[in-house]
mmCIF file of N, CA and C in Angstrom:
data_model
loop_
_atom_site.group_PDB
_atom_site.id
_atom_site.type_symbol
_atom_site.label_atom_id
_atom_site.label_comp_id
_atom_site.label_asym_id
_atom_site.label_seq_id
_atom_site.Cartn_x
_atom_site.Cartn_y
_atom_site.Cartn_z
ATOM 1 N N THR A 1 75.013 93.792 133.784
ATOM 2 C CA THR A 1 75.698 93.181 134.796
ATOM 3 C C THR A 1 75.235 93.552 135.980
ATOM 4 N N PHE A 2 74.744 94.807 136.083
ATOM 5 C CA PHE A 2 74.313 95.363 137.502
ATOM 6 C C PHE A 2 73.286 94.685 137.943
ATOM 7 N N ARG A 3 72.282 93.919 137.108
ATOM 8 C CA ARG A 3 71.172 93.138 137.588
ATOM 9 C C ARG A 3 71.566 91.760 137.543
ATOM 10 N N SER A 4 72.379 91.382 136.702
ATOM 11 C CA SER A 4 72.711 89.813 136.431
ATOM 12 C C SER A 4 73.890 89.367 137.125
ATOM 13 N N ARG A 5 74.885 89.552 136.572
ATOM 14 C CA ARG A 5 76.306 88.904 137.153
ATOM 15 C C ARG A 5 76.674 89.791 138.427
ATOM 16 N N SER A 6 76.283 90.885 138.683
ATOM 17 C CA SER A 6 76.533 91.530 139.785
ATOM 18 C C SER A 6 75.380 91.758 140.757
ATOM 19 N N GLY A 7 74.364 91.005 140.490
ATOM 20 C CA GLY A 7 73.182 91.197 141.048
ATOM 21 C C GLY A 7 73.191 90.912 142.639
ATOM 22 N N ALA A 8 73.635 89.695 142.936
ATOM 23 C CA ALA A 8 73.956 89.408 144.312
ATOM 24 C C ALA A 8 74.792 90.506 145.179
ATOM 25 N N PHE A 9 75.704 90.853 144.506
ATOM 26 C CA PHE A 9 76.767 92.078 145.303
ATOM 27 C C PHE A 9 76.084 93.127 145.349
ATOM 28 N N ILE A 10 75.151 93.740 144.508
ATOM 29 C CA ILE A 10 74.425 94.821 144.529
ATOM 30 C C ILE A 10 73.246 94.614 145.699
ATOM 31 N N LYS A 11 72.622 93.603 145.643
ATOM 32 C CA LYS A 11 71.358 93.118 146.559
ATOM 33 C C LYS A 11 72.159 92.960 148.081
ATOM 34 N N SER A 12 73.111 92.618 148.257
ATOM 35 C CA SER A 12 73.914 92.189 149.373
ATOM 36 C C SER A 12 74.173 93.866 150.137
ATOM 37 N N GLY A 13 74.305 95.003 149.432
ATOM 38 C CA GLY A 13 74.564 96.235 149.897
ATOM 39 C C GLY A 13 76.081 96.473 149.831
ATOM 40 N N GLU A 14 76.817 95.567 149.408
ATOM 41 C CA GLU A 14 78.468 95.704 149.183
ATOM 42 C C GLU A 14 78.679 96.605 148.196
ATOM 43 N N GLY A 15 77.639 96.591 147.079
ATOM 44 C CA GLY A 15 77.960 97.588 145.890
ATOM 45 C C GLY A 15 76.715 98.173 145.697
ATOM 46 N N ILE A 16 76.996 99.330 144.903
ATOM 47 C CA ILE A 16 75.823 100.138 144.382
ATOM 48 C C ILE A 16 76.028 100.581 142.966
ATOM 49 N N GLY A 17 75.144 101.061 142.336
ATOM 50 C CA GLY A 17 75.149 101.682 141.026
ATOM 51 C C GLY A 17 75.222 103.056 141.072
ATOM 52 N N VAL A 18 76.121 103.600 140.372
ATOM 53 C CA VAL A 18 76.522 104.886 140.428
ATOM 54 C C VAL A 18 75.767 105.641 139.216
ATOM 55 N N ALA A 19 76.133 105.231 138.076
ATOM 56 C CA ALA A 19 75.523 105.717 136.756
ATOM 57 C C ALA A 19 75.710 104.664 135.764
ATOM 58 N N TYR A 20 75.075 104.947 134.713
ATOM 59 C CA TYR A 20 75.143 104.022 133.532
ATOM 60 C C TYR A 20 75.329 104.591 132.396
ATOM 61 N N LEU A 21 76.364 104.177 131.562
ATOM 62 C CA LEU A 21 76.916 104.881 130.209
ATOM 63 C C LEU A 21 75.877 104.838 129.237
ATOM 64 N N VAL A 22 75.615 106.023 128.603
ATOM 65 C CA VAL A 22 74.730 105.924 127.162
ATOM 66 C C VAL A 22 75.493 106.791 126.340
ATOM 67 N N PRO A 23 75.457 106.544 124.997
ATOM 68 C CA PRO A 23 76.043 107.408 123.835
ATOM 69 C C PRO A 23 75.328 108.745 123.736
ATOM 70 N N VAL A 24 76.268 109.634 123.645
ATOM 71 C CA VAL A 24 75.640 111.174 123.410
ATOM 72 C C VAL A 24 75.795 111.381 121.997
ATOM 73 N N ASP A 25 74.986 111.892 121.255
ATOM 74 C CA ASP A 25 75.225 112.129 119.772
ATOM 75 C C ASP A 25 75.942 113.496 119.658
ATOM 76 N N SER A 26 76.041 113.977 118.420
ATOM 77 C CA SER A 26 76.719 115.127 117.995
ATOM 78 C C SER A 26 76.021 116.300 118.463
ATOM 79 N N ASN A 27 74.797 116.277 118.682
ATOM 80 C CA ASN A 27 73.964 117.473 119.373
ATOM 81 C C ASN A 27 73.771 117.452 120.714
ATOM 82 N N ARG A 28 74.591 116.603 121.544
ATOM 83 C CA ARG A 28 74.703 116.555 122.788
ATOM 84 C C ARG A 28 73.253 115.803 123.369
ATOM 85 N N GLN A 29 72.668 115.083 122.562
ATOM 86 C CA GLN A 29 71.520 114.435 123.018
ATOM 87 C C GLN A 29 71.708 112.936 123.153
ATOM 88 N N PHE A 30 70.958 112.608 124.169
ATOM 89 C CA PHE A 30 71.066 111.058 124.535
ATOM 90 C C PHE A 30 69.853 110.527 125.036
ATOM 91 N N GLU A 31 69.628 109.045 125.127
ATOM 92 C CA GLU A 31 68.378 108.587 125.418
ATOM 93 C C GLU A 31 68.575 107.807 126.777
ATOM 94 N N ARG A 32 67.937 108.285 127.717
ATOM 95 C CA ARG A 32 67.875 107.535 129.170
ATOM 96 C C ARG A 32 67.157 106.125 128.979
ATOM 97 N N SER A 33 67.609 105.269 129.761
ATOM 98 C CA SER A 33 66.922 104.008 129.702
ATOM 99 C C SER A 33 65.591 104.010 130.503
ATOM 100 N N LYS A 34 64.418 103.584 129.982
ATOM 101 C CA LYS A 34 63.409 103.442 130.726
ATOM 102 C C LYS A 34 63.353 102.369 131.874
ATOM 103 N N PHE A 35 64.526 101.529 131.511
ATOM 104 C CA PHE A 35 64.474 100.089 132.203
ATOM 105 C C PHE A 35 65.388 100.292 133.501
ATOM 106 N N ILE A 36 66.311 101.406 133.519
ATOM 107 C CA ILE A 36 67.269 101.606 134.508
ATOM 108 C C ILE A 36 66.761 102.784 135.350
ATOM 109 N N THR A 37 66.156 102.658 136.473
ATOM 110 C CA THR A 37 65.651 103.603 137.395
ATOM 111 C C THR A 37 66.483 103.624 138.596
ATOM 112 N N GLU A 38 67.445 102.925 138.858
ATOM 113 C CA GLU A 38 68.293 102.806 140.244
ATOM 114 C C GLU A 38 69.181 103.970 140.070
ATOM 115 N N MET A 39 69.629 104.440 139.066
ATOM 116 C CA MET A 39 70.754 105.505 138.915
ATOM 117 C C MET A 39 70.389 106.216 137.677
ATOM 118 N N PRO A 40 71.175 107.311 137.709
ATOM 119 C CA PRO A 40 71.199 108.187 136.486
ATOM 120 C C PRO A 40 72.189 107.817 135.289
ATOM 121 N N ALA A 41 71.670 108.283 134.216
ATOM 122 C CA ALA A 41 72.557 107.986 133.063
ATOM 123 C C ALA A 41 73.713 109.081 133.357
ATOM 124 N N PHE A 42 75.112 108.524 132.955
ATOM 125 C CA PHE A 42 76.194 109.151 133.400
ATOM 126 C C PHE A 42 76.320 110.719 132.972
ATOM 127 N N PRO A 43 75.807 111.114 131.763
ATOM 128 C CA PRO A 43 75.810 112.596 131.527
ATOM 129 C C PRO A 43 74.985 113.542 132.563
ATOM 130 N N ASP A 44 73.837 112.830 132.997
ATOM 131 C CA ASP A 44 73.000 113.545 134.066
ATOM 132 C C ASP A 44 73.749 113.729 135.322
ATOM 133 N N LEU A 45 74.566 112.584 135.620
ATOM 134 C CA LEU A 45 75.233 112.619 136.833
ATOM 135 C C LEU A 45 76.354 113.463 136.702
ATOM 136 N N TYR A 46 77.088 113.691 135.715
ATOM 137 C CA TYR A 46 78.148 114.639 135.322
ATOM 138 C C TYR A 46 77.647 115.988 135.525
ATOM 139 N N LYS A 47 76.405 116.200 134.839
ATOM 140 C CA LYS A 47 75.942 117.639 134.716
ATOM 141 C C LYS A 47 75.402 118.100 136.200
ATOM 142 N N GLU A 48 74.864 117.103 137.015
ATOM 143 C CA GLU A 48 74.515 117.653 138.357
ATOM 144 C C GLU A 48 75.762 117.983 139.122
ATOM 145 N N ILE A 49 76.943 117.290 138.916
ATOM 146 C CA ILE A 49 77.993 117.404 139.646
ATOM 147 C C ILE A 49 78.935 118.753 139.222
ATOM 148 N N HIS A 50 78.992 118.948 137.772
ATOM 149 C CA HIS A 50 79.733 119.919 137.258
ATOM 150 C C HIS A 50 78.953 121.072 136.607
ATOM 151 N N GLY A 51 77.789 120.852 136.570
ATOM 152 C CA GLY A 51 76.974 121.914 135.938
ATOM 153 C C GLY A 51 76.890 122.234 134.403
ATOM 154 N N MET A 52 77.496 121.094 133.789
ATOM 155 C CA MET A 52 77.521 120.983 132.456
ATOM 156 C C MET A 52 77.774 119.648 131.885
ATOM 157 N N LEU A 53 77.473 119.330 130.711
ATOM 158 C CA LEU A 53 77.593 117.958 130.135
ATOM 159 C C LEU A 53 79.195 117.671 130.017
ATOM 160 N N PRO A 54 79.691 116.453 130.243
ATOM 161 C CA PRO A 54 81.122 116.201 129.900
ATOM 162 C C PRO A 54 81.676 116.693 128.335
ATOM 163 N N SER A 55 82.802 116.950 128.373
ATOM 164 C CA SER A 55 83.493 117.243 127.060
ATOM 165 C C SER A 55 84.982 117.096 127.115
ATOM 166 N N GLY A 56 85.603 117.255 126.042
ATOM 167 C CA GLY A 56 87.173 117.228 126.024
ATOM 168 C C GLY A 56 87.418 115.785 125.428
ATOM 169 N N PRO A 57 88.815 115.500 125.226
ATOM 170 C CA PRO A 57 89.391 114.522 124.439
ATOM 171 C C PRO A 57 89.006 113.226 125.279
ATOM 172 N N VAL A 58 88.990 112.948 126.543
ATOM 173 C CA VAL A 58 88.906 111.804 127.229
ATOM 174 C C VAL A 58 87.472 111.357 127.099
ATOM 175 N N TRP A 59 86.504 112.590 127.235
ATOM 176 C CA TRP A 59 84.990 112.321 127.262
ATOM 177 C C TRP A 59 84.764 111.831 125.780
ATOM 178 N N ASP A 60 85.247 112.600 124.803
ATOM 179 C CA ASP A 60 85.018 112.174 123.330
ATOM 180 C C ASP A 60 85.356 110.661 123.026
ATOM 181 N N SER A 61 86.534 110.260 123.598
ATOM 182 C CA SER A 61 87.046 108.784 123.397
ATOM 183 C C SER A 61 86.132 107.819 124.221
ATOM 184 N N LEU A 62 85.815 108.123 125.515
ATOM 185 C CA LEU A 62 84.896 107.324 126.313
ATOM 186 C C LEU A 62 83.450 107.355 125.573
ATOM 187 N N ASN A 63 82.823 108.402 124.911
ATOM 188 C CA ASN A 63 81.566 108.329 124.326
ATOM 189 C C ASN A 63 81.632 107.576 123.024
ATOM 190 N N TRP A 64 82.745 107.725 122.340
ATOM 191 C CA TRP A 64 82.998 106.822 121.111
ATOM 192 C C TRP A 64 83.153 105.370 121.434
ATOM 193 N N PHE A 65 83.568 105.160 122.408
ATOM 194 C CA PHE A 65 83.779 103.642 122.887
ATOM 195 C C PHE A 65 82.310 103.133 123.461
ATOM 196 N N THR A 66 81.853 103.999 124.147
ATOM 197 C CA THR A 66 80.445 103.555 124.635
ATOM 198 C C THR A 66 79.470 103.468 123.496
ATOM 199 N N THR A 67 79.411 104.134 122.461
ATOM 200 C CA THR A 67 78.680 104.065 121.437
ATOM 201 C C THR A 67 78.924 102.406 120.579
ATOM 202 N N GLN A 68 80.325 102.231 120.488
ATOM 203 C CA GLN A 68 80.665 101.043 119.933
ATOM 204 C C GLN A 68 80.226 99.807 120.699
ATOM 205 N N THR A 69 80.539 99.829 121.936
ATOM 206 C CA THR A 69 80.249 98.763 122.693
ATOM 207 C C THR A 69 78.889 98.719 123.391
ATOM 208 N N GLY A 70 78.310 99.623 123.651
ATOM 209 C CA GLY A 70 76.934 99.690 124.175
ATOM 210 C C GLY A 70 75.843 99.296 123.082
ATOM 211 N N ASP A 71 75.854 100.163 121.854
ATOM 212 C CA ASP A 71 74.927 99.906 120.819
ATOM 213 C C ASP A 71 75.162 98.630 120.010
ATOM 214 N N MET A 72 76.331 98.211 120.059
ATOM 215 C CA MET A 72 76.711 97.060 119.141
ATOM 216 C C MET A 72 77.028 95.890 119.805
ATOM 217 N N THR A 73 76.732 95.823 121.106
ATOM 218 C CA THR A 73 77.231 94.476 121.873
ATOM 219 C C THR A 73 76.655 93.149 121.130
ATOM 220 N N TYR A 74 75.590 93.137 120.677
ATOM 221 C CA TYR A 74 75.043 92.041 120.004
ATOM 222 C C TYR A 74 74.771 92.353 118.606
ATOM 223 N N VAL A 75 75.310 92.030 117.635
ATOM 224 C CA VAL A 75 75.059 92.714 116.323
ATOM 225 C C VAL A 75 74.819 91.482 115.254
ATOM 226 N N GLY A 76 73.779 91.705 114.442
ATOM 227 C CA GLY A 76 73.601 90.562 113.329
ATOM 228 C C GLY A 76 74.052 91.246 112.049
ATOM 229 N N LEU A 77 75.024 90.583 111.475
ATOM 230 C CA LEU A 77 75.372 91.160 110.071
ATOM 231 C C LEU A 77 75.041 90.124 108.963
ATOM 232 N N ALA A 78 75.040 90.605 107.817
ATOM 233 C CA ALA A 78 74.901 89.932 106.697
ATOM 234 C C ALA A 78 75.967 90.115 105.559
ATOM 235 N N PRO A 79 76.178 89.053 104.705
ATOM 236 C CA PRO A 79 77.435 89.416 103.980
ATOM 237 C C PRO A 79 77.041 90.238 102.866
ATOM 238 N N PRO A 80 77.954 91.106 102.056
ATOM 239 C CA PRO A 80 77.556 91.928 101.095
ATOM 240 C C PRO A 80 77.030 90.898 100.091
ATOM 241 N N GLY A 81 75.916 91.617 99.400
ATOM 242 C CA GLY A 81 75.293 90.841 98.222
ATOM 243 C C GLY A 81 74.351 89.992 98.728
ATOM 244 N N THR A 82 73.746 89.904 100.075
ATOM 245 C CA THR A 82 72.647 89.085 100.427
ATOM 246 C C THR A 82 71.349 89.478 99.752
ATOM 247 N N PRO A 83 70.496 88.742 99.338
ATOM 248 C CA PRO A 83 69.276 89.232 98.729
ATOM 249 C C PRO A 83 68.542 90.050 99.456
ATOM 250 N N ALA A 84 67.856 91.024 98.967
ATOM 251 C CA ALA A 84 67.094 91.881 99.812
ATOM 252 C C ALA A 84 65.918 91.060 100.549
ATOM 253 N N ALA A 85 65.198 90.196 99.891
ATOM 254 C CA ALA A 85 64.261 89.410 100.628
ATOM 255 C C ALA A 85 64.828 88.773 101.738
ATOM 256 N N ALA A 86 65.983 88.304 101.852
ATOM 257 C CA ALA A 86 66.622 87.606 103.092
ATOM 258 C C ALA A 86 66.893 88.694 104.095
ATOM 259 N N LEU A 87 67.494 89.845 103.682
ATOM 260 C CA LEU A 87 67.763 90.934 104.665
ATOM 261 C C LEU A 87 66.359 91.445 105.238
ATOM 262 N N ALA A 88 65.170 91.515 104.490
ATOM 263 C CA ALA A 88 63.878 91.826 104.930
ATOM 264 C C ALA A 88 63.740 90.843 105.945
ATOM 265 N N ALA A 89 63.620 89.636 105.699
ATOM 266 C CA ALA A 89 63.125 88.574 106.479
ATOM 267 C C ALA A 89 64.140 88.658 107.963
ATOM 268 N N LEU A 90 65.387 88.908 107.910
ATOM 269 C CA LEU A 90 66.107 88.849 108.922
ATOM 270 C C LEU A 90 65.894 90.083 109.924
ATOM 271 N N ARG A 91 65.604 91.364 109.320
ATOM 272 C CA ARG A 91 65.304 92.395 110.048
ATOM 273 C C ARG A 91 63.753 92.332 110.353
ATOM 274 N N SER A 92 62.934 91.557 109.876
ATOM 275 C CA SER A 92 61.704 91.315 110.372
ATOM 276 C C SER A 92 61.629 90.380 111.628
ATOM 277 N N GLY A 93 62.505 89.555 111.372
ATOM 278 C CA GLY A 93 62.679 88.413 112.547
ATOM 279 C C GLY A 93 63.275 89.270 113.922
ATOM 280 N N PHE A 94 64.177 90.170 113.657
ATOM 281 C CA PHE A 94 64.764 90.765 114.941
ATOM 282 C C PHE A 94 63.600 91.565 115.501
ATOM 283 N N GLU A 95 62.857 92.248 114.532
ATOM 284 C CA GLU A 95 61.836 93.195 115.285
ATOM 285 C C GLU A 95 60.688 92.278 115.977
ATOM 286 N N ALA A 96 60.458 91.184 115.329
ATOM 287 C CA ALA A 96 59.453 90.377 115.959
ATOM 288 C C ALA A 96 59.984 89.760 117.112
ATOM 289 N N ALA A 97 61.298 89.458 117.288
ATOM 290 C CA ALA A 97 61.995 88.901 118.596
ATOM 291 C C ALA A 97 61.802 90.078 119.597
ATOM 292 N N GLY A 98 62.016 91.380 119.203
ATOM 293 C CA GLY A 98 62.235 92.486 120.067
ATOM 294 C C GLY A 98 60.776 92.796 120.798
ATOM 295 N N ASN A 99 59.797 92.431 120.038
ATOM 296 C CA ASN A 99 58.294 92.673 120.614
ATOM 297 C C ASN A 99 57.659 91.479 120.967
ATOM 298 N N ASP A 100 58.385 90.206 121.154
ATOM 299 C CA ASP A 100 57.722 89.045 121.540
ATOM 300 C C ASP A 100 57.649 88.938 122.774
ATOM 301 N N ALA A 101 56.621 88.786 123.694
ATOM 302 C CA ALA A 101 56.342 88.743 124.964
ATOM 303 C C ALA A 101 57.195 87.590 125.827
ATOM 304 N N ASP A 102 57.344 86.535 125.281
ATOM 305 C CA ASP A 102 58.083 85.460 125.784
ATOM 306 C C ASP A 102 59.613 85.745 125.793
ATOM 307 N N PHE A 103 59.898 86.340 124.686
ATOM 308 C CA PHE A 103 61.423 86.687 124.564
ATOM 309 C C PHE A 103 61.730 87.743 125.453
ATOM 310 N N ILE A 104 61.002 88.687 125.600
ATOM 311 C CA ILE A 104 61.142 89.881 126.506
ATOM 312 C C ILE A 104 61.261 89.236 127.949
ATOM 313 N N LYS A 105 60.256 88.463 128.264
ATOM 314 C CA LYS A 105 60.282 87.956 129.586
ATOM 315 C C LYS A 105 61.627 87.155 129.874
ATOM 316 N N GLU A 106 61.949 86.390 128.937
ATOM 317 C CA GLU A 106 63.219 85.725 129.217
ATOM 318 C C GLU A 106 64.349 86.528 129.243
ATOM 319 N N SER A 107 64.501 87.517 128.360
ATOM 320 C CA SER A 107 65.617 88.390 128.499
ATOM 321 C C SER A 107 65.773 89.188 129.830
ATOM 322 N N VAL A 108 64.489 89.655 130.267
ATOM 323 C CA VAL A 108 64.481 90.337 131.546
ATOM 324 C C VAL A 108 64.934 89.365 132.702
ATOM 325 N N ALA A 109 64.635 88.056 132.541
ATOM 326 C CA ALA A 109 64.933 87.050 133.487
ATOM 327 C C ALA A 109 66.410 86.861 133.645
ATOM 328 N N LYS A 110 66.988 86.848 132.502
ATOM 329 C CA LYS A 110 68.460 86.757 132.554
ATOM 330 C C LYS A 110 69.321 88.062 132.681
ATOM 331 N N ASN A 111 68.644 89.233 132.138
ATOM 332 C CA ASN A 111 69.559 90.387 132.204
ATOM 333 C C ASN A 111 69.030 91.602 133.188
ATOM 334 N N GLY A 112 67.933 91.390 133.534
ATOM 335 C CA GLY A 112 67.410 92.478 134.260
ATOM 336 C C GLY A 112 66.454 93.534 133.585
ATOM 337 N N ILE A 113 66.990 93.462 132.123
ATOM 338 C CA ILE A 113 66.310 94.418 131.250
ATOM 339 C C ILE A 113 65.990 93.687 129.950
ATOM 340 N N PRO A 114 65.040 94.219 129.092
ATOM 341 C CA PRO A 114 65.066 93.386 127.733
ATOM 342 C C PRO A 114 66.222 93.900 126.825
ATOM 343 N N TYR A 115 66.472 93.120 125.844
ATOM 344 C CA TYR A 115 67.458 93.567 124.850
ATOM 345 C C TYR A 115 66.837 94.707 124.076
ATOM 346 N N SER A 116 67.809 95.703 123.676
ATOM 347 C CA SER A 116 67.373 96.581 122.857
ATOM 348 C C SER A 116 67.880 96.629 121.337
ATOM 349 N N TYR A 117 67.239 97.156 120.485
ATOM 350 C CA TYR A 117 67.838 97.033 119.119
ATOM 351 C C TYR A 117 68.029 98.365 118.511
ATOM 352 N N VAL A 118 69.084 98.247 117.675
ATOM 353 C CA VAL A 118 69.628 99.474 116.979
ATOM 354 C C VAL A 118 68.962 99.408 115.571
ATOM 355 N N ARG A 119 68.417 100.524 115.130
ATOM 356 C CA ARG A 119 67.896 100.656 113.938
ATOM 357 C C ARG A 119 68.916 100.619 112.739
ATOM 358 N N VAL A 120 68.477 100.167 111.801
ATOM 359 C CA VAL A 120 69.492 99.792 110.618
ATOM 360 C C VAL A 120 70.474 101.051 110.323
ATOM 361 N N GLU A 121 69.774 102.321 110.226
ATOM 362 C CA GLU A 121 70.651 103.218 109.921
ATOM 363 C C GLU A 121 71.642 103.699 110.855
ATOM 364 N N GLN A 122 71.211 103.511 112.192
ATOM 365 C CA GLN A 122 72.065 103.915 113.201
ATOM 366 C C GLN A 122 73.175 102.793 113.453
ATOM 367 N N GLY A 123 72.910 101.512 112.909
ATOM 368 C CA GLY A 123 73.883 100.643 112.963
ATOM 369 C C GLY A 123 74.921 101.027 111.729
ATOM 370 N N ARG A 124 74.369 101.142 110.828
ATOM 371 C CA ARG A 124 75.363 101.668 109.499
ATOM 372 C C ARG A 124 76.192 102.873 109.972
ATOM 373 N N ALA A 125 75.649 103.775 110.653
ATOM 374 C CA ALA A 125 76.412 104.793 111.071
ATOM 375 C C ALA A 125 77.562 104.501 112.137
ATOM 376 N N ILE A 126 77.255 103.562 112.960
ATOM 377 C CA ILE A 126 78.355 103.005 114.010
ATOM 378 C C ILE A 126 79.357 102.418 113.261
ATOM 379 N N ILE A 127 79.023 101.331 112.328
ATOM 380 C CA ILE A 127 80.049 100.654 111.613
ATOM 381 C C ILE A 127 81.049 101.671 110.553
ATOM 382 N N ARG A 128 80.277 102.648 110.003
ATOM 383 C CA ARG A 128 81.019 103.628 109.421
ATOM 384 C C ARG A 128 82.066 104.449 110.259
ATOM 385 N N SER A 129 81.506 104.489 111.427
ATOM 386 C CA SER A 129 82.269 105.336 112.426
ATOM 387 C C SER A 129 83.744 104.755 112.822
ATOM 388 N N LEU A 130 83.596 103.478 112.696
ATOM 389 C CA LEU A 130 84.904 102.669 112.962
ATOM 390 C C LEU A 130 86.076 102.985 111.897
ATOM 391 N N GLY A 131 85.738 103.305 110.738
ATOM 392 C CA GLY A 131 86.747 103.731 109.909
ATOM 393 C C GLY A 131 86.881 105.152 109.683
ATOM 394 N N ALA A 132 86.308 105.952 110.646
ATOM 395 C CA ALA A 132 86.402 107.280 110.520
ATOM 396 C C ALA A 132 87.048 107.849 111.847
ATOM 397 N N VAL A 133 87.540 107.035 112.647
ATOM 398 C CA VAL A 133 88.148 107.360 114.034
ATOM 399 C C VAL A 133 89.308 108.436 113.815
ATOM 400 N N SER A 134 89.282 109.438 114.551
ATOM 401 C CA SER A 134 90.414 110.430 114.324
ATOM 402 C C SER A 134 91.841 109.730 115.114
ATOM 403 N N PRO A 135 92.656 110.294 114.508
ATOM 404 C CA PRO A 135 93.975 109.924 115.250
ATOM 405 C C PRO A 135 94.087 110.411 116.640
ATOM 406 N N GLU A 136 93.476 111.632 117.005
ATOM 407 C CA GLU A 136 93.382 112.179 118.246
ATOM 408 C C GLU A 136 92.667 111.296 119.157
ATOM 409 N N LEU A 137 91.627 110.664 118.805
ATOM 410 C CA LEU A 137 90.661 109.845 119.674
ATOM 411 C C LEU A 137 91.513 108.474 119.835
ATOM 412 N N LEU A 138 92.146 107.995 118.970
ATOM 413 C CA LEU A 138 92.765 106.637 118.956
ATOM 414 C C LEU A 138 94.114 107.014 120.082
ATOM 415 N N LYS A 139 94.572 108.055 119.956
ATOM 416 C CA LYS A 139 95.819 108.554 120.817
ATOM 417 C C LYS A 139 95.275 108.491 122.125
ATOM 418 N N THR A 140 94.200 109.185 122.514
ATOM 419 C CA THR A 140 93.602 109.369 123.908
ATOM 420 C C THR A 140 93.253 108.021 124.420
ATOM 421 N N LEU A 141 92.687 107.075 123.521
ATOM 422 C CA LEU A 141 92.389 105.805 124.067
ATOM 423 C C LEU A 141 93.520 105.084 124.285
ATOM 424 N N ARG A 142 94.593 105.018 123.523
ATOM 425 C CA ARG A 142 95.755 104.495 123.774
ATOM 426 C C ARG A 142 96.468 104.833 125.267
ATOM 427 N N GLU A 143 96.513 106.228 125.300
ATOM 428 C CA GLU A 143 97.085 106.764 126.520
ATOM 429 C C GLU A 143 96.126 106.346 127.722
ATOM 430 N N ALA A 144 94.882 106.311 127.648
ATOM 431 C CA ALA A 144 94.000 105.906 128.670
ATOM 432 C C ALA A 144 94.344 104.325 129.347
ATOM 433 N N ILE A 145 94.416 103.744 128.325
ATOM 434 C CA ILE A 145 94.785 102.280 128.660
ATOM 435 C C ILE A 145 96.126 101.872 128.832
ATOM 436 N N GLY A 146 97.217 102.800 128.771
ATOM 437 C CA GLY A 146 98.402 102.695 128.923
ATOM 438 C C GLY A 146 99.209 102.078 127.954
ATOM 439 N N GLY A 147 98.721 102.283 126.577
ATOM 440 C CA GLY A 147 99.450 101.731 125.324
ATOM 441 C C GLY A 147 100.434 102.758 124.898
ATOM 442 N N GLN A 148 101.147 102.454 123.792
ATOM 443 C CA GLN A 148 101.998 103.198 123.204
ATOM 444 C C GLN A 148 101.258 104.070 122.168
ATOM 445 N N HIS A 149 101.915 105.151 121.902
ATOM 446 C CA HIS A 149 101.237 105.960 120.790
ATOM 447 C C HIS A 149 101.598 105.644 119.549
#
């Protein structure tokens, strides 16, 4: 939205980009976007300000949520029992689209950056994490949005 829906607001000088969210893995590693150069990834900004990466229950909750919403914004799923050949064709199609020059050009025109794709194993891990959310993380999320415990 920084470049698309909010593009005019940013270009006018009324708004600025401060940082963008990226999921941080259990080894405290994260991947910076090669397409976003106007601002730092949030963990880099936080470390610049505080001298360390973010931590604690609120950070854990935000990071979990960022992983869910950032990496799985657009998801393609197939029902259980889908034949292996059909899955292979689907995966091949996504891979081809992700590398198609015309599709990339169109997505950059719409979003300011191309779509990114999550590898199958990474997607499976994200889906599994939905069922393994700790009660503490859920409590922190609820408190952060003003919900009941």
